[in-house]
Amino acid sequence: MRAMVCIEVRDRERVVYGCSRYLAGVREVLLTHVLDERALRGYDLALQGLLGRRQPRPDELLREAESAALEMLEEARALLSTLLLEGTEIEGLLLHGRPEHELVRAAAAREVSALILGRGGADGESAVVSGRISGWRRNPHGEIDGLYLEDGTEVRFPPHRGAQIETALHEGENVEVRGERRPRHVHARLITSLDSGRSLEAHPPPQHEPPRRHLGHVARFVTDHAGCDVVLLG
């Protein structure tokens, strides 16, 4: 029996521990990560400040993202090997493209019996991140709807708050962001400048609505189209 386990950046340890209880009797495990090249600029495995303020070329970003992804797969493989029976074959597999397509295609090509997915990170849970602002994120309409920290973290907020936040903060400023964890970014609720002490309300939380939990497009798509059993870890 062969199983495929999809590993993401933010929840890799949780997925490795969670999947191990489903892998009793499995002879071969494919630890898989899909490098979605559409999202490299805000990608969680970005350059982590190595290039300073210089804008990286697309090929440079891709090489760094591939290197970081392979390192992450190797760390996950080493951890999983301590949780499974000796003799279980564990292989890392890096894919490129749209995750909802590539996972299904690879599962069929490798004839896997089960595909195990996480929920894409600690989505909806409180998060606090800090660091130095390295740049601004713009949506397709040219509006500022987020910022990047030097460690590669992407922070987002509603575009109608973008102009005010850009005016109040500047690149190179140290900030603390409080908000919610999403699959590939932190959704900001409150941004505080650690240099001036000033706080900005980026997106007030709803008063009477419980926080939403987004499963992510990969999980929704794969469960409808995969030709094998699919396990979505809680």
PDB file of N, CA and C in Angstrom, residues 2-9 11-12 15-16 29-35 43 69 72-74 76-77 80 90-96 99 102-107 110 112 114-118:
ATOM      1  N   ARG A   2       0.500   2.221  -0.808  1.00  0.00           N
ATOM      2  CA  ARG A   2       1.251   3.459  -0.919  1.00  0.00           C
ATOM      3  C   ARG A   2       0.337   4.637  -0.561  1.00  0.00           C
ATOM      4  N   ALA A   3       0.841   5.573   0.249  1.00  0.00           N
ATOM      5  CA  ALA A   3       0.059   6.738   0.659  1.00  0.00           C
ATOM      6  C   ALA A   3       0.829   8.007   0.311  1.00  0.00           C
ATOM      7  N   MET A   4       0.078   9.072   0.007  1.00  0.00           N
ATOM      8  CA  MET A   4       0.669  10.376  -0.262  1.00  0.00           C
ATOM      9  C   MET A   4       0.222  11.342   0.833  1.00  0.00           C
ATOM     10  N   VAL A   5       1.177  12.075   1.395  1.00  0.00           N
ATOM     11  CA  VAL A   5       0.895  13.051   2.447  1.00  0.00           C
ATOM     12  C   VAL A   5       1.325  14.423   1.951  1.00  0.00           C
ATOM     13  N   CYS A   6       0.380  15.370   1.900  1.00  0.00           N
ATOM     14  CA  CYS A   6       0.671  16.720   1.425  1.00  0.00           C
ATOM     15  C   CYS A   6       1.185  17.560   2.591  1.00  0.00           C
ATOM     16  N   ILE A   7       2.400  18.080   2.465  1.00  0.00           N
ATOM     17  CA  ILE A   7       3.041  18.857   3.518  1.00  0.00           C
ATOM     18  C   ILE A   7       3.020  20.335   3.137  1.00  0.00           C
ATOM     19  N   GLU A   8       2.526  21.171   4.049  1.00  0.00           N
ATOM     20  CA  GLU A   8       2.551  22.616   3.851  1.00  0.00           C
ATOM     21  C   GLU A   8       3.505  23.244   4.858  1.00  0.00           C
ATOM     22  N   VAL A   9       3.808  24.497   4.649  1.00  0.00           N
ATOM     23  CA  VAL A   9       4.844  25.156   5.436  1.00  0.00           C
ATOM     24  C   VAL A   9       4.458  25.268   6.900  1.00  0.00           C
ATOM     25  N   ASP A  11       1.963  24.038   8.802  1.00  0.00           N
ATOM     26  CA  ASP A  11       1.420  22.964   9.636  1.00  0.00           C
ATOM     27  C   ASP A  11       2.131  21.638   9.416  1.00  0.00           C
ATOM     28  N   ARG A  12       3.393  21.685   8.992  1.00  0.00           N
ATOM     29  CA  ARG A  12       4.070  20.441   8.608  1.00  0.00           C
ATOM     30  C   ARG A  12       4.220  19.484   9.787  1.00  0.00           C
ATOM     31  N   VAL A  15       0.834  17.924  10.650  1.00  0.00           N
ATOM     32  CA  VAL A  15       0.420  16.940   9.651  1.00  0.00           C
ATOM     33  C   VAL A  15       1.223  15.649   9.810  1.00  0.00           C
ATOM     34  N   VAL A  16       2.537  15.766  10.036  1.00  0.00           N
ATOM     35  CA  VAL A  16       3.362  14.566  10.185  1.00  0.00           C
ATOM     36  C   VAL A  16       2.890  13.741  11.374  1.00  0.00           C
ATOM     37  N   VAL A  29       5.509   5.789   1.670  1.00  0.00           N
ATOM     38  CA  VAL A  29       4.881   7.084   1.913  1.00  0.00           C
ATOM     39  C   VAL A  29       5.554   8.131   1.032  1.00  0.00           C
ATOM     40  N   LEU A  30       4.742   8.891   0.300  1.00  0.00           N
ATOM     41  CA  LEU A  30       5.238   9.995  -0.514  1.00  0.00           C
ATOM     42  C   LEU A  30       4.906  11.302   0.200  1.00  0.00           C
ATOM     43  N   LEU A  31       5.924  11.948   0.761  1.00  0.00           N
ATOM     44  CA  LEU A  31       5.730  13.263   1.367  1.00  0.00           C
ATOM     45  C   LEU A  31       5.818  14.293   0.254  1.00  0.00           C
ATOM     46  N   THR A  32       4.725  14.987   0.011  1.00  0.00           N
ATOM     47  CA  THR A  32       4.602  15.827  -1.183  1.00  0.00           C
ATOM     48  C   THR A  32       4.343  17.285  -0.811  1.00  0.00           C
ATOM     49  N   HIS A  33       4.994  18.170  -1.531  1.00  0.00           N
ATOM     50  CA  HIS A  33       4.707  19.602  -1.413  1.00  0.00           C
ATOM     51  C   HIS A  33       4.538  20.156  -2.817  1.00  0.00           C
ATOM     52  N   VAL A  34       3.514  20.994  -3.009  1.00  0.00           N
ATOM     53  CA  VAL A  34       3.265  21.599  -4.315  1.00  0.00           C
ATOM     54  C   VAL A  34       3.709  23.057  -4.264  1.00  0.00           C
ATOM     55  N   LEU A  35       4.669  23.399  -5.102  1.00  0.00           N
ATOM     56  CA  LEU A  35       5.161  24.765  -5.197  1.00  0.00           C
ATOM     57  C   LEU A  35       4.265  25.520  -6.175  1.00  0.00           C
ATOM     58  N   TYR A  43       5.047  34.080  -1.180  1.00  0.00           N
ATOM     59  CA  TYR A  43       5.196  32.679  -0.798  1.00  0.00           C
ATOM     60  C   TYR A  43       5.827  32.556   0.578  1.00  0.00           C
ATOM     61  N   ALA A  69      11.803  24.367  -0.001  1.00  0.00           N
ATOM     62  CA  ALA A  69      10.788  23.310   0.004  1.00  0.00           C
ATOM     63  C   ALA A  69      11.427  21.936   0.157  1.00  0.00           C
ATOM     64  N   MET A  72      12.449  21.498   3.700  1.00  0.00           N
ATOM     65  CA  MET A  72      11.288  21.224   4.536  1.00  0.00           C
ATOM     66  C   MET A  72      10.842  19.772   4.394  1.00  0.00           C
ATOM     67  N   LEU A  73      10.826  19.236   3.176  1.00  0.00           N
ATOM     68  CA  LEU A  73      10.441  17.843   2.958  1.00  0.00           C
ATOM     69  C   LEU A  73      11.406  16.887   3.652  1.00  0.00           C
ATOM     70  N   GLU A  74      12.683  17.211   3.630  1.00  0.00           N
ATOM     71  CA  GLU A  74      13.666  16.351   4.284  1.00  0.00           C
ATOM     72  C   GLU A  74      13.469  16.365   5.798  1.00  0.00           C
ATOM     73  N   ALA A  76      10.621  16.887   7.327  1.00  0.00           N
ATOM     74  CA  ALA A  76       9.403  16.114   7.576  1.00  0.00           C
ATOM     75  C   ALA A  76       9.677  14.619   7.444  1.00  0.00           C
ATOM     76  N   ARG A  77      10.509  14.230   6.469  1.00  0.00           N
ATOM     77  CA  ARG A  77      10.842  12.812   6.287  1.00  0.00           C
ATOM     78  C   ARG A  77      11.576  12.263   7.504  1.00  0.00           C
ATOM     79  N   LEU A  80       9.028  11.872  10.354  1.00  0.00           N
ATOM     80  CA  LEU A  80       8.092  10.768  10.146  1.00  0.00           C
ATOM     81  C   LEU A  80       8.767   9.418  10.313  1.00  0.00           C
ATOM     82  N   ILE A  90      10.096   6.070   2.817  1.00  0.00           N
ATOM     83  CA  ILE A  90       9.564   7.437   2.820  1.00  0.00           C
ATOM     84  C   ILE A  90      10.330   8.254   1.786  1.00  0.00           C
ATOM     85  N   GLU A  91       9.606   8.834   0.848  1.00  0.00           N
ATOM     86  CA  GLU A  91      10.217   9.590  -0.250  1.00  0.00           C
ATOM     87  C   GLU A  91       9.634  10.994  -0.296  1.00  0.00           C
ATOM     88  N   GLY A  92      10.491  11.986  -0.546  1.00  0.00           N
ATOM     89  CA  GLY A  92      10.032  13.358  -0.734  1.00  0.00           C
ATOM     90  C   GLY A  92       9.727  13.610  -2.199  1.00  0.00           C
ATOM     91  N   LEU A  93       8.652  14.344  -2.477  1.00  0.00           N
ATOM     92  CA  LEU A  93       8.242  14.615  -3.858  1.00  0.00           C
ATOM     93  C   LEU A  93       7.835  16.079  -3.978  1.00  0.00           C
ATOM     94  N   LEU A  94       8.583  16.865  -4.749  1.00  0.00           N
ATOM     95  CA  LEU A  94       8.281  18.280  -4.969  1.00  0.00           C
ATOM     96  C   LEU A  94       7.591  18.440  -6.316  1.00  0.00           C
ATOM     97  N   LEU A  95       6.391  19.012  -6.297  1.00  0.00           N
ATOM     98  CA  LEU A  95       5.619  19.249  -7.512  1.00  0.00           C
ATOM     99  C   LEU A  95       5.536  20.745  -7.796  1.00  0.00           C
ATOM    100  N   HIS A  96       5.267  21.094  -9.055  1.00  0.00           N
ATOM    101  CA  HIS A  96       5.113  22.488  -9.457  1.00  0.00           C
ATOM    102  C   HIS A  96       3.749  22.666 -10.130  1.00  0.00           C
ATOM    103  N   PRO A  99      -1.935  23.372  -6.963  1.00  0.00           N
ATOM    104  CA  PRO A  99      -2.004  22.223  -6.050  1.00  0.00           C
ATOM    105  C   PRO A  99      -3.178  21.300  -6.313  1.00  0.00           C
ATOM    106  N   GLU A 102      -2.168  19.244  -9.426  1.00  0.00           N
ATOM    107  CA  GLU A 102      -0.959  18.421  -9.354  1.00  0.00           C
ATOM    108  C   GLU A 102      -1.088  17.287  -8.344  1.00  0.00           C
ATOM    109  N   LEU A 103      -1.785  17.513  -7.236  1.00  0.00           N
ATOM    110  CA  LEU A 103      -1.954  16.435  -6.256  1.00  0.00           C
ATOM    111  C   LEU A 103      -2.746  15.276  -6.850  1.00  0.00           C
ATOM    112  N   VAL A 104      -3.833  15.598  -7.549  1.00  0.00           N
ATOM    113  CA  VAL A 104      -4.653  14.544  -8.156  1.00  0.00           C
ATOM    114  C   VAL A 104      -3.861  13.800  -9.228  1.00  0.00           C
ATOM    115  N   ARG A 105      -3.125  14.550 -10.053  1.00  0.00           N
ATOM    116  CA  ARG A 105      -2.354  13.932 -11.139  1.00  0.00           C
ATOM    117  C   ARG A 105      -1.256  13.019 -10.570  1.00  0.00           C
ATOM    118  N   ALA A 106      -0.544  13.498  -9.552  1.00  0.00           N
ATOM    119  CA  ALA A 106       0.532  12.699  -8.970  1.00  0.00           C
ATOM    120  C   ALA A 106      -0.010  11.474  -8.251  1.00  0.00           C
ATOM    121  N   ALA A 107      -1.153  11.620  -7.564  1.00  0.00           N
ATOM    122  CA  ALA A 107      -1.756  10.477  -6.870  1.00  0.00           C
ATOM    123  C   ALA A 107      -2.144   9.386  -7.853  1.00  0.00           C
ATOM    124  N   ARG A 110       1.166   7.760  -9.388  1.00  0.00           N
ATOM    125  CA  ARG A 110       1.885   6.902  -8.441  1.00  0.00           C
ATOM    126  C   ARG A 110       1.007   5.796  -7.870  1.00  0.00           C
ATOM    127  N   VAL A 112      -1.474   5.779  -5.676  1.00  0.00           N
ATOM    128  CA  VAL A 112      -1.570   5.785  -4.218  1.00  0.00           C
ATOM    129  C   VAL A 112      -2.963   5.346  -3.790  1.00  0.00           C
ATOM    130  N   ALA A 114      -4.207   6.245  -0.650  1.00  0.00           N
ATOM    131  CA  ALA A 114      -4.782   7.262   0.218  1.00  0.00           C
ATOM    132  C   ALA A 114      -3.995   8.562   0.083  1.00  0.00           C
ATOM    133  N   LEU A 115      -4.710   9.669   0.100  1.00  0.00           N
ATOM    134  CA  LEU A 115      -4.121  11.001   0.054  1.00  0.00           C
ATOM    135  C   LEU A 115      -4.496  11.708   1.352  1.00  0.00           C
ATOM    136  N   ILE A 116      -3.489  12.157   2.106  1.00  0.00           N
ATOM    137  CA  ILE A 116      -3.719  12.779   3.403  1.00  0.00           C
ATOM    138  C   ILE A 116      -3.362  14.257   3.328  1.00  0.00           C
ATOM    139  N   LEU A 117      -4.310  15.104   3.712  1.00  0.00           N
ATOM    140  CA  LEU A 117      -4.143  16.554   3.636  1.00  0.00           C
ATOM    141  C   LEU A 117      -4.324  17.177   5.000  1.00  0.00           C
ATOM    142  N   GLY A 118      -3.609  18.276   5.241  1.00  0.00           N
ATOM    143  CA  GLY A 118      -3.885  19.113   6.401  1.00  0.00           C
ATOM    144  C   GLY A 118      -4.866  20.190   6.007  1.00  0.00           C
TER     145      GLY A 118
END
